[in-house]
CSV table of C-alpha atoms in Angstrom, one decimal:
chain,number,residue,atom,x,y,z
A,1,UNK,CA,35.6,-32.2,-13.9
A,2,UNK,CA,37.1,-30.6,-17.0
A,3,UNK,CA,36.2,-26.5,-18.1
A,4,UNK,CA,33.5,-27.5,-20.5
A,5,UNK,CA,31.4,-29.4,-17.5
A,6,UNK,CA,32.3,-26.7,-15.1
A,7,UNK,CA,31.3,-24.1,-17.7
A,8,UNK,CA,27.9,-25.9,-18.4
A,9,UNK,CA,27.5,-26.1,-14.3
A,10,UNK,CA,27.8,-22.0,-14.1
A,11,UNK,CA,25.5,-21.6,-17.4
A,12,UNK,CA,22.4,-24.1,-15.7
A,13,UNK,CA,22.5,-22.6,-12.5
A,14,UNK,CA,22.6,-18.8,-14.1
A,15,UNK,CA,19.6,-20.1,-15.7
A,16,UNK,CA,18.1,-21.4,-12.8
A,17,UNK,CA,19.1,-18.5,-10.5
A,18,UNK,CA,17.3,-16.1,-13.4
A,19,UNK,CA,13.9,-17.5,-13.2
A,20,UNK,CA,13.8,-17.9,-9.4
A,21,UNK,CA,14.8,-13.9,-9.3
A,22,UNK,CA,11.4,-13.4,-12.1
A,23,UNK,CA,9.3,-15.3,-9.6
A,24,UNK,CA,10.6,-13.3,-6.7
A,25,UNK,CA,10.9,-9.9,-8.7
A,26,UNK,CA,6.8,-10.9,-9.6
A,27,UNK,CA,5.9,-11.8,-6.0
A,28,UNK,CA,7.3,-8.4,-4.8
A,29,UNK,CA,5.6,-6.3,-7.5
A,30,UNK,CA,2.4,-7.8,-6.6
A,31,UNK,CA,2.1,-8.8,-3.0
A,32,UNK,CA,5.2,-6.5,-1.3
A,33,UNK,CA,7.8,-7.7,1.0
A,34,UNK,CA,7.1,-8.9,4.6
A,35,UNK,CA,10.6,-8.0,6.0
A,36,UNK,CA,12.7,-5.0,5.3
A,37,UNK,CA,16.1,-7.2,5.6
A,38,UNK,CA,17.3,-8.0,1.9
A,39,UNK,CA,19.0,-11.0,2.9
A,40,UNK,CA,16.0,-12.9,3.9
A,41,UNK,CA,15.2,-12.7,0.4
A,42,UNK,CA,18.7,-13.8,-1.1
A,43,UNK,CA,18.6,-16.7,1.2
A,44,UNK,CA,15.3,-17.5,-0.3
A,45,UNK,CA,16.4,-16.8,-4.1
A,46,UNK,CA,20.3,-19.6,-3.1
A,47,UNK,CA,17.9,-21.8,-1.7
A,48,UNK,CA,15.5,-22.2,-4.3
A,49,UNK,CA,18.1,-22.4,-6.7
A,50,UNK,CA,20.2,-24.8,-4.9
A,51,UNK,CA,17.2,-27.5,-4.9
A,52,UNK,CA,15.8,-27.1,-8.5
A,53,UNK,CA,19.5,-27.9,-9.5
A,54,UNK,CA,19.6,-30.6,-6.6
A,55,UNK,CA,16.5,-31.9,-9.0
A,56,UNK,CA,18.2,-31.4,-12.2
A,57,UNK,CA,21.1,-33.2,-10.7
A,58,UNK,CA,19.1,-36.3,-9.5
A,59,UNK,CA,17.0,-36.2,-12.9
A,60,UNK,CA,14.0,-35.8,-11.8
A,61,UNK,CA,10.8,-36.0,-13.9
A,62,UNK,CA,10.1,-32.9,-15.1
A,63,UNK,CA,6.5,-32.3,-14.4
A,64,UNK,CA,7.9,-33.4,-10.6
A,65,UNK,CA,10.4,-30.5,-10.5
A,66,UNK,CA,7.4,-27.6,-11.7
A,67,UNK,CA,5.5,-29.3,-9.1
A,68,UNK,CA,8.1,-28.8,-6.4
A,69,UNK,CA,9.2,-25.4,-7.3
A,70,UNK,CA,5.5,-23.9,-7.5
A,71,UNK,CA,4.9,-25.2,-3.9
A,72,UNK,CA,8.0,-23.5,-3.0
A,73,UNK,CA,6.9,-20.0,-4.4
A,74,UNK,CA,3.9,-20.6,-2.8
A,75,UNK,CA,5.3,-21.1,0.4
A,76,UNK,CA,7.3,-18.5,0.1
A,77,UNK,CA,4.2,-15.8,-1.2
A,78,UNK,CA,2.5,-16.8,1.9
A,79,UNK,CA,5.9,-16.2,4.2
A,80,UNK,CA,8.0,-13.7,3.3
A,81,UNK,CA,5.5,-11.8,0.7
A,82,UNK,CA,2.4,-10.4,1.6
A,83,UNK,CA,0.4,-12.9,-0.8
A,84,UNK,CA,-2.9,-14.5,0.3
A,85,UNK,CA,-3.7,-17.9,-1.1
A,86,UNK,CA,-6.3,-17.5,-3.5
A,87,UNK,CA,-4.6,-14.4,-5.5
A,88,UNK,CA,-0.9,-16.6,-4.9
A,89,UNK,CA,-2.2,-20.0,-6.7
A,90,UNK,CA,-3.7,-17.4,-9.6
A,91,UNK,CA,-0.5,-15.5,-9.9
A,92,UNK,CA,2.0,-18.5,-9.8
A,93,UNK,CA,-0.1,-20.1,-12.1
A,94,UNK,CA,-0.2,-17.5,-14.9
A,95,UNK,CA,3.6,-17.2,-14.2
A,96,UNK,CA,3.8,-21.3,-15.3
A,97,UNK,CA,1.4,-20.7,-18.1
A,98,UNK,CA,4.3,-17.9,-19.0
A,99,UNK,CA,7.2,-20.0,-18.4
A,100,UNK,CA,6.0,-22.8,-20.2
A,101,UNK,CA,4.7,-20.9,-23.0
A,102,UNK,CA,8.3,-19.3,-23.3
A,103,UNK,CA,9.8,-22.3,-23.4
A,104,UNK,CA,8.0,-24.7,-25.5
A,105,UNK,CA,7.4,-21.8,-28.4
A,106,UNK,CA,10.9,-20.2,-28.6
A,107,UNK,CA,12.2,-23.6,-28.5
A,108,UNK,CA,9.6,-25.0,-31.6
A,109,UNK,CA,10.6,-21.7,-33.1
A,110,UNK,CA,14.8,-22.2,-32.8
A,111,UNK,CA,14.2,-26.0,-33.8
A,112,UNK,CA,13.1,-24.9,-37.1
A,113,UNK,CA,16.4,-23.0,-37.8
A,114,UNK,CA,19.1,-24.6,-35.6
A,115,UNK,CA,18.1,-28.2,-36.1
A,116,UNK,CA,16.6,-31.2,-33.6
A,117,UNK,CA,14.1,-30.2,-30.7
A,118,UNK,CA,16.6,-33.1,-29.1
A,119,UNK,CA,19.9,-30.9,-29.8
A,120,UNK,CA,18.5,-28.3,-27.3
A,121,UNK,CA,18.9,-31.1,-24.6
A,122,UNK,CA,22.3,-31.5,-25.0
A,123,UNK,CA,25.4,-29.7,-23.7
A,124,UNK,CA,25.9,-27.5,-27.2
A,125,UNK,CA,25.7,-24.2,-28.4
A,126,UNK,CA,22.1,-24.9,-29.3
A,127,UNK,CA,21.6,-25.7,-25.9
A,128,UNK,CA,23.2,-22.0,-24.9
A,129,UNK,CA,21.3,-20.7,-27.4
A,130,UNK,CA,18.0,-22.1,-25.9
A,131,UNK,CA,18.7,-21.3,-22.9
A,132,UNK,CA,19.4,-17.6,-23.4
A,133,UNK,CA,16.1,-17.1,-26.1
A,134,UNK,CA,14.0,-18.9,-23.4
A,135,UNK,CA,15.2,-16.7,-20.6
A,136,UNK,CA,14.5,-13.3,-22.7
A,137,UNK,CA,11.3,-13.8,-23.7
A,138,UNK,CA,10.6,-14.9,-20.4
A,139,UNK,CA,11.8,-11.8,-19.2
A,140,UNK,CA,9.8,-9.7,-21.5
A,141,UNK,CA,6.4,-11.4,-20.6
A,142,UNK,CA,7.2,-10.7,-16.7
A,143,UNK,CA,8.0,-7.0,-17.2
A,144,UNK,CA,4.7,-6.9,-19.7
A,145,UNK,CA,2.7,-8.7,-16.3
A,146,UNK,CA,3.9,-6.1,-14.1
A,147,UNK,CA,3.1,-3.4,-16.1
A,148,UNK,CA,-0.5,-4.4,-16.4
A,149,UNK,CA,-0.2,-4.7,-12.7
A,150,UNK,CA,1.1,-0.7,-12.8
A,151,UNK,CA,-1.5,0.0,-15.5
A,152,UNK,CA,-2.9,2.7,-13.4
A,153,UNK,CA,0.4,4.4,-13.0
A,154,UNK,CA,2.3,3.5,-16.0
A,155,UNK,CA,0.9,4.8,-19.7
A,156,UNK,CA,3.5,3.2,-22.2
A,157,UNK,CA,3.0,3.3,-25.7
A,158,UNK,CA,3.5,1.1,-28.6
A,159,UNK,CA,6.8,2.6,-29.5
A,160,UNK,CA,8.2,1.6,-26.1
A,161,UNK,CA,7.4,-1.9,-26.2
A,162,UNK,CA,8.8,-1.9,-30.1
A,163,UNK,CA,12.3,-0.3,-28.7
A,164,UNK,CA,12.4,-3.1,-25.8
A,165,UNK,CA,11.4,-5.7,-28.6
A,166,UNK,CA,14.0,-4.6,-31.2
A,167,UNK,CA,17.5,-5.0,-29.0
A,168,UNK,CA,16.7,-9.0,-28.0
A,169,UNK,CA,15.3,-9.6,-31.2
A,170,UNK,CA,18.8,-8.3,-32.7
A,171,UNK,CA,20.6,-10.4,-30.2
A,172,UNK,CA,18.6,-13.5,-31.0
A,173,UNK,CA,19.6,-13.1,-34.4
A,174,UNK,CA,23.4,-12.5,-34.1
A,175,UNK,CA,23.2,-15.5,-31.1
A,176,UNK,CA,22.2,-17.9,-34.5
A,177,UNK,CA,24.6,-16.4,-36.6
A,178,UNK,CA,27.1,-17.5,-33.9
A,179,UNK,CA,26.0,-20.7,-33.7
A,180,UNK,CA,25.8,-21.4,-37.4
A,181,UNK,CA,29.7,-19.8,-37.8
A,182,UNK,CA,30.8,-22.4,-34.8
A,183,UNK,CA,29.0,-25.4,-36.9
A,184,UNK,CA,30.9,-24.4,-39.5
A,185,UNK,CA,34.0,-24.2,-38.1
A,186,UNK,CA,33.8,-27.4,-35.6
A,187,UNK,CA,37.3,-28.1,-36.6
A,188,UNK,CA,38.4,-25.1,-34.4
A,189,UNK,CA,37.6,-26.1,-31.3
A,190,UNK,CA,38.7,-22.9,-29.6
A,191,UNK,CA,35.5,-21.0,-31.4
A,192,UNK,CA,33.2,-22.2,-28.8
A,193,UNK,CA,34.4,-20.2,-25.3
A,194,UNK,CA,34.3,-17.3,-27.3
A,195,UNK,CA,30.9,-17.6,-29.0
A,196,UNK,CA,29.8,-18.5,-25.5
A,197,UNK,CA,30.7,-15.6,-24.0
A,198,UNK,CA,29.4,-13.4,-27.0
A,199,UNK,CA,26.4,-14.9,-25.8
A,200,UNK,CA,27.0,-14.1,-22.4
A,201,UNK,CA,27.6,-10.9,-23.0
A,202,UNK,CA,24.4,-10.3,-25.7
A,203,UNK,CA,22.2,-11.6,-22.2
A,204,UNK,CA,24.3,-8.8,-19.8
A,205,UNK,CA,23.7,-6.2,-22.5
A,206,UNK,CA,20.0,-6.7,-22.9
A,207,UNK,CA,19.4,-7.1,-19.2
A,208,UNK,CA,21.3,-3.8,-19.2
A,209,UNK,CA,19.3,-1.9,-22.3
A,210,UNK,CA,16.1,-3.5,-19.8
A,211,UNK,CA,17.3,-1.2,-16.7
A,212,UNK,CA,18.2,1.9,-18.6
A,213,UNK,CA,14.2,2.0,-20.3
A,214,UNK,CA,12.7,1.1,-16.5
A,215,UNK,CA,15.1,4.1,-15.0
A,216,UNK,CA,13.9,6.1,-18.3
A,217,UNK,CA,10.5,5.1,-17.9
A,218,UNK,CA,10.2,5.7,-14.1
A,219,UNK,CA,12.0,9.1,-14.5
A,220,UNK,CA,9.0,10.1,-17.1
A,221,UNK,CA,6.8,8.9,-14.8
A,222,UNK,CA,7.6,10.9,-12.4
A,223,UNK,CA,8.0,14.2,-14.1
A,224,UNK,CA,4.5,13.6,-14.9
A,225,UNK,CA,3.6,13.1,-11.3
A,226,UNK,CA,5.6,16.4,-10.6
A,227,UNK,CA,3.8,18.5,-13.1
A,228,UNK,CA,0.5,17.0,-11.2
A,229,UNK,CA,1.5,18.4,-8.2
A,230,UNK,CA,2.5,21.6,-9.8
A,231,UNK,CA,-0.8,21.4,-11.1
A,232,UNK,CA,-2.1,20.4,-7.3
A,233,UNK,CA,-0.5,23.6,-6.0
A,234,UNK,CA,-1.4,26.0,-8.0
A,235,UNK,CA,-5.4,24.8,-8.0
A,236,UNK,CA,-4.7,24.7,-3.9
A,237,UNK,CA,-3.5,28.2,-3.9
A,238,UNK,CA,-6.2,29.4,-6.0
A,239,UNK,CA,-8.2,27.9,-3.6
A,240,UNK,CA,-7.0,29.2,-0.7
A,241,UNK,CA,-7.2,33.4,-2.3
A,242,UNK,CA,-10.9,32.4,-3.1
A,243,UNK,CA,-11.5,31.5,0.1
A,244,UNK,CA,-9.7,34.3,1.6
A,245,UNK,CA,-11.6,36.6,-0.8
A,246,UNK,CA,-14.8,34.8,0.6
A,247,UNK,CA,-13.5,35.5,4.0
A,248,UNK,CA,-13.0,39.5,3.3
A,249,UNK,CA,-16.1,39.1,1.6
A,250,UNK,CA,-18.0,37.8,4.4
A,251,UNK,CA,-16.7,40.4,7.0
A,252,UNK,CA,-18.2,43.5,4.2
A,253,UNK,CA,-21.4,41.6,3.9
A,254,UNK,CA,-21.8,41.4,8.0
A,255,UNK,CA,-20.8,45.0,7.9
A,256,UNK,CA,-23.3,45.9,4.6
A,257,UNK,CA,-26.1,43.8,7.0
A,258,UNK,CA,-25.5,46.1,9.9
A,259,UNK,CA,-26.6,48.9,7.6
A,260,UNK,CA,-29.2,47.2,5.6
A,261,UNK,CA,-31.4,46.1,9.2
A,262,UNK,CA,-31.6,49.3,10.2
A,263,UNK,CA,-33.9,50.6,7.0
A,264,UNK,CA,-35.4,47.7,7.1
A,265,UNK,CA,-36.9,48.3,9.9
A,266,UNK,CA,-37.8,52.1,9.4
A,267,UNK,CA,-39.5,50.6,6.4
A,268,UNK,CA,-41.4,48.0,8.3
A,269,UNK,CA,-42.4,50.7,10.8
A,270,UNK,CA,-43.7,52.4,7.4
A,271,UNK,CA,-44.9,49.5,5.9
A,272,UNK,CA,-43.1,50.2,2.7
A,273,UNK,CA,-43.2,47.2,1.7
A,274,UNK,CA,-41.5,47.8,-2.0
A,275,UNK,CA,-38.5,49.0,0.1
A,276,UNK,CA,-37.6,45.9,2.2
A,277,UNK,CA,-38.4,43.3,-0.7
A,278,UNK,CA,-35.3,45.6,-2.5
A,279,UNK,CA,-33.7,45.4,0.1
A,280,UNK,CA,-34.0,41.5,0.9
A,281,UNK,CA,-33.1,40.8,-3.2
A,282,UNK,CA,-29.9,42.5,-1.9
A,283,UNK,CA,-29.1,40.1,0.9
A,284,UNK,CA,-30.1,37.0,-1.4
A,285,UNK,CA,-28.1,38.1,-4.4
A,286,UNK,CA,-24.8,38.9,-1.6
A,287,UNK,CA,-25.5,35.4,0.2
A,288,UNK,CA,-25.7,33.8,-3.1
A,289,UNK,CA,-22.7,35.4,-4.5
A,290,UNK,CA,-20.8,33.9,-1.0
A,291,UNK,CA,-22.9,30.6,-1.3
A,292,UNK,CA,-21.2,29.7,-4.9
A,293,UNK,CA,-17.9,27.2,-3.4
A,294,UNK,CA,-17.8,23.4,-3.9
A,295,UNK,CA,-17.5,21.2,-0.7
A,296,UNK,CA,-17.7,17.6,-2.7
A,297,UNK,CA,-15.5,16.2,-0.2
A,298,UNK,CA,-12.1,16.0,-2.2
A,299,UNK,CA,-10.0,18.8,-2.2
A,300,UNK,CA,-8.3,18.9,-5.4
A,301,UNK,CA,-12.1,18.3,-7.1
A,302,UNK,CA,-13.2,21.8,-5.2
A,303,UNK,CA,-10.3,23.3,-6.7
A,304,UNK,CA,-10.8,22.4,-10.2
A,305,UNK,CA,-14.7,22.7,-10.2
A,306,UNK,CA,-14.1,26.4,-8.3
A,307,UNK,CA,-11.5,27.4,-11.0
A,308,UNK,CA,-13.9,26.2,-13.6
A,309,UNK,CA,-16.4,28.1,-12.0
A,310,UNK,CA,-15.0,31.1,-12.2
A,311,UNK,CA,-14.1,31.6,-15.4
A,312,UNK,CA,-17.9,30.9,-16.8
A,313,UNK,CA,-19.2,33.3,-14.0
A,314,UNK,CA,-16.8,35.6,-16.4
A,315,UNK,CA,-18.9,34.8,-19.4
A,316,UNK,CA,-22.2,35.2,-17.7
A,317,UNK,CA,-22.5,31.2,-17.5
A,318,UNK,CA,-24.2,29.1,-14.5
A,319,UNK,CA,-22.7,26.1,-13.6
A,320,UNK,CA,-25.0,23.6,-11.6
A,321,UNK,CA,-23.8,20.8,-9.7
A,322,UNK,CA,-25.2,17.4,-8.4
A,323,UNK,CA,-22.0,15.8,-6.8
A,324,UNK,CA,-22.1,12.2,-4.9
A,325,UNK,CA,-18.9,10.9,-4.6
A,326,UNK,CA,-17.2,8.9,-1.9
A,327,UNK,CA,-15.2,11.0,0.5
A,328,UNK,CA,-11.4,11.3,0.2
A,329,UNK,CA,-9.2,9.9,-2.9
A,330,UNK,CA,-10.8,10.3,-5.9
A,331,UNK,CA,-12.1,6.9,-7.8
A,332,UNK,CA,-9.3,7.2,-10.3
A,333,UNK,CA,-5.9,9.1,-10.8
A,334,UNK,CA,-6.8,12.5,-10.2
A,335,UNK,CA,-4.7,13.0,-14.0
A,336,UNK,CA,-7.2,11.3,-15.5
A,337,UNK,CA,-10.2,12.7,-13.8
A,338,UNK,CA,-8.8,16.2,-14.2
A,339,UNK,CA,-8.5,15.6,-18.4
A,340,UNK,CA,-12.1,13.9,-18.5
A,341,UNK,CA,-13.8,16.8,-16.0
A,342,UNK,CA,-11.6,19.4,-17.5
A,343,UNK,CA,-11.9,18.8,-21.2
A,344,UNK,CA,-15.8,18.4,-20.6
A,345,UNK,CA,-16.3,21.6,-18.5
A,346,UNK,CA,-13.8,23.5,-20.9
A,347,UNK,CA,-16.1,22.9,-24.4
A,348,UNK,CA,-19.2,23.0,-22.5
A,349,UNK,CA,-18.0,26.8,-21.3
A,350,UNK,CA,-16.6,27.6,-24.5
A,351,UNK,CA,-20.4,26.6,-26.5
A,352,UNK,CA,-22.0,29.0,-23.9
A,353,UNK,CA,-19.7,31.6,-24.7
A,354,UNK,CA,-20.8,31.7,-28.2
A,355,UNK,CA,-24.7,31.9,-27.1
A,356,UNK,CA,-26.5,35.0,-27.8
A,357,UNK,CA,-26.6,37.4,-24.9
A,358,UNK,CA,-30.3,36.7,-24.7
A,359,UNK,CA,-29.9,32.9,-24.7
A,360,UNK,CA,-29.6,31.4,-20.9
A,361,UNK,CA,-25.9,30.4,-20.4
A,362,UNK,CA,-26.1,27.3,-18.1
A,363,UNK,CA,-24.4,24.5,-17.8
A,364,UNK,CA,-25.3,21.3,-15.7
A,365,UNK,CA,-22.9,18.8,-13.9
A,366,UNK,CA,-23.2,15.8,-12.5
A,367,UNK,CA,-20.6,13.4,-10.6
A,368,UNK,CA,-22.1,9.7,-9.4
A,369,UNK,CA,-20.0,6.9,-7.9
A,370,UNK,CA,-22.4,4.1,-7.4
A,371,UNK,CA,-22.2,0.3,-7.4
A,372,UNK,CA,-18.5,0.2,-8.4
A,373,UNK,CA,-19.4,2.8,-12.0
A,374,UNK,CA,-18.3,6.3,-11.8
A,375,UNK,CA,-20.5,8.8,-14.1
A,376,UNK,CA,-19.8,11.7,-15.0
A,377,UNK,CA,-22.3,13.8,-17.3
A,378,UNK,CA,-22.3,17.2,-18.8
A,379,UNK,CA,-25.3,19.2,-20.4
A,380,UNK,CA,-25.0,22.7,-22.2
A,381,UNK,CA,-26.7,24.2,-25.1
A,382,UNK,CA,-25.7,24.4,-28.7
A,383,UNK,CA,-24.8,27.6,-29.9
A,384,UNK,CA,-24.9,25.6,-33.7
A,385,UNK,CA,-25.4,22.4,-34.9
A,386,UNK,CA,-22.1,20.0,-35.0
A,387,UNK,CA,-20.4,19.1,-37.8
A,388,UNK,CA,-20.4,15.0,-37.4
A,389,UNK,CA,-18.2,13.5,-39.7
A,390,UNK,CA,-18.8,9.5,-39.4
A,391,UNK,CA,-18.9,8.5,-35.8
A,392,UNK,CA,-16.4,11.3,-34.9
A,393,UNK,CA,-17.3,15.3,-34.0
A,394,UNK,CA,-15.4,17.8,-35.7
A,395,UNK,CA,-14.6,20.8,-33.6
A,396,UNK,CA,-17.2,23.6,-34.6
A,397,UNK,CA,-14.4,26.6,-34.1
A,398,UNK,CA,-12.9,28.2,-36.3
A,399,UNK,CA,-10.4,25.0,-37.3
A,400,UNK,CA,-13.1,22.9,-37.4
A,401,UNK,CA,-11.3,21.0,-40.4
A,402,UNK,CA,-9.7,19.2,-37.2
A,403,UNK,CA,-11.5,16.7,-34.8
A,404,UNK,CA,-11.7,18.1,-31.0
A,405,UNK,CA,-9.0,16.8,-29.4
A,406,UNK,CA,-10.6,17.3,-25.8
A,407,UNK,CA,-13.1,14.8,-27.0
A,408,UNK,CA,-10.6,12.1,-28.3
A,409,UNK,CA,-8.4,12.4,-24.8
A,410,UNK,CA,-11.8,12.1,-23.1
A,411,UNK,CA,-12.1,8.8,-25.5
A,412,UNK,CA,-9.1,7.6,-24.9
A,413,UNK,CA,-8.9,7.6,-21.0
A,414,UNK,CA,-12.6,6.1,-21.3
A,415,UNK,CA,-11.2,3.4,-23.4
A,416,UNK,CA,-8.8,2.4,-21.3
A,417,UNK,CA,-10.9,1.9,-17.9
A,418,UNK,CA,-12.7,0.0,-20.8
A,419,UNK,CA,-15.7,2.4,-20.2
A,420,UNK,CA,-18.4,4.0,-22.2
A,421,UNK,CA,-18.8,7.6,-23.8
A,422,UNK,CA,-22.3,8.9,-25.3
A,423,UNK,CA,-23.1,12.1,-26.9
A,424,UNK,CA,-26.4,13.0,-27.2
A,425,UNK,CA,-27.2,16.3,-29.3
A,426,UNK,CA,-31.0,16.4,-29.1
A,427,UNK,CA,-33.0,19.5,-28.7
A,428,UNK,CA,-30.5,22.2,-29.4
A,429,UNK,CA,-28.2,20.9,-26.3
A,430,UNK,CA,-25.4,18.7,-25.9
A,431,UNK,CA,-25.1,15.9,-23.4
A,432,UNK,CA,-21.6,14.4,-22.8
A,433,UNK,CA,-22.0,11.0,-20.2
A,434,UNK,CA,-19.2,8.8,-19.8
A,435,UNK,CA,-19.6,6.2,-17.3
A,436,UNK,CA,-16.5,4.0,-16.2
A,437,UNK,CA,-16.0,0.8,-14.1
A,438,UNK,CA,-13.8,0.8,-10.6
């Protein structure tokens, strides 16, 4: 076997190796490992590889060879992953709907610049060239699938995708310019190790770029999970002093109660009857006052709802609750909930605030998880008419040449549980409702 045919060995079964690792990688994003040994898993990536390039070897037909190999990762989703059947046969088939879609459209694609479909068959550097495209964009549509898959968790942005996009697409381009120099110098047949490891080394370094966004991304990720627990804290600790307050407060109004029963009853005995209704209007406002906390079942929704709370019991607002949510976790990311409830609660406290002091300041709220919708509405009056400009609600403060931005984050987290948001400004009072599938 000479270098060239030992070469073209390493390069198929590099290849090869590659996409079983992207099936694998995909299995353990979506399903999670079985076993906690790592080597049951590189025995299954060698021995997957060893008999698709058993296949290539014999020549098999290659509808056969897809055939084989999705049985395999089907086997192996049901043994070593945690895959069930039904959601296994869906995954591995959008994975072959990926791979063949990769291959057959960046290899149309390259045929139109390098040549022949039939050179890509062959062992050339259009065949290396192929191969490396093929594997890329390959690569790129897996990462994309588990991201949707970590949709809940992960917020890219365009940019991001552009940056991941603009490195292969460079080394696409200066893998054809190799090519095209090595055609044109086929009379040197030493140019064709070294433009195959450029290539090589162009599939290393973008492999590499690939790793340093993840870390980059996952690092951002969780700062942002750190500031939510920062945020978790401090809501928990404010918590905890309210109800501490409440406590102390408690203990004066048993105290206050010892001395309130006592004229109560001198005035009973007097039948002053003015007397004891003042002094009963006493007790209701002190058990009201003590009556005020949130018990909705999640902690860090008390929190927020009790901070909110408090700060329009500074401005003389009411807030009323209707609250029927399922116990525990909250139906999604409490970041997102805590922009949606937050945003709303903040403008609806801010309009009260510029009410007249003879206007009622009261706010209503009301949280609904039913028949897999959460809704969440919030009503308050208008202390002046909004300034609508198209479909969009400018901000009616005093830099009301600016939309609210409350409402377009509230917009944009609805839009992406592909949800609904209604305004409703009828009657001199605002009506925020969004209402969002989980």
């Amino acid at each position: 076997m000479n270098p060239s045919s030992i070469l073209w060995t390493v390069i198929e079964l590099s290849a090869t190796l590659f996409e079983i690792l992207l099936i694998l990688t995909l299995l353990s994003h979506w399903f999670g490992r079985r076993f906690a040994n790592p080597l049951y898993y590189a025995g299954v990536a060698a021995a997957m590889t060893g008999i698709v390039y058993l296949l290539n070897i014999l020549a098999a037909p290659a509808l056969m060879t897809v055939g084989i190999v999705f049985a395999l990762s089907l086997l192996v989703s049901l043994t070593v992953y945690n895959g069930k059947l039904r959601q296994s046969l869906l995954l591995l088939l959008i994975y072959n709907i990926l791979w063949g879609g990769s291959e057959f459209g960046v290899l149309i694609g390259l045929s139109q610049v390098l040549g022949s479909p039939e050179n890509f068959a062959l062992p050339t550097m259009q065949r290396l060239v192929g191969l490396v495209s093929t594997k890329l964009v390959l690569f790129i549509l897996i990462r994309l699938l588990i991201r949707f898959r970590q949709r809940n968790v992960s917020r890219l942005s365009w940019p991001y995708y552009l940056a991941l996009l603009a490195f292969p697409g460079a080394s696409v381009f200066t893998i054809i310019s190799l090519d095209l120099m090595w055609q044109k110098r086929q009379q040197s047949i030493n140019v064709q190790p070294f433009a195959a490891a450029a290539v090589i080394a162009l599939l290393f370094a973008n492999l590499l770029v690939y790793y340093l966004f993840d870390r980059l991304q996952l690092e951002s990720e969780e700062r942002a999970r750190l500031q939510l627990f920062e945020r978790q804290i401090e809501l928990e600790k404010k918590s905890l002093n309210r109800a501490e307050r409440q406590h102390t407060e408690l203990r004066r109004l048993a105290h206050d109660l010892n001395k309130i029963i006592t004229p109560i009853s001198v005035y009973a005995r007097q039948g002053n009857i003015e007397q004891i209704e003042e002094s009963l209007a006493t007790i209701r406002h002190s058990i009201a006052e003590n009556a005020a906390s949130i018990h909705s079942g999640n902690a860090f929704l008390d929190a927020l709802l009790a901070e909110r709370m408090a700060l329009a019991l500074q401005q003389n607002t009411n807030i009323r609750t209707q609250i029927a949510l399922d116990p525990g976790e909250l139906p999604i990311p409490a970041e997102d909930f805590c922009v949606m409830l937050g945003n709303a609660l903040d403008n609806a406290i801010e309009a009260c605030a510029r009410l007249p002091e003879s206007k009622v300041r009261q706010i209503h709220l009301m949280i609904r998880q039913e028949k897999g919708m959460l809704q969440l509405m919030v009503k308050n009056p208008l202390p002046e008419p909004l300034i609508i400009l198209g479909e969009e609600y400018l901000s009616s403060k005093r830099n009301h040449n600016r939309r609210g931005i409350g409402i377009d984050s509230m917009r944009r987290i609805v839009k992406r549980y592909r949800g609904s948001i209604d305004i409703d400004t009828n009657a001199d009072q605002f009506t925020l409702t969004m209402i969002l599938p989980i």
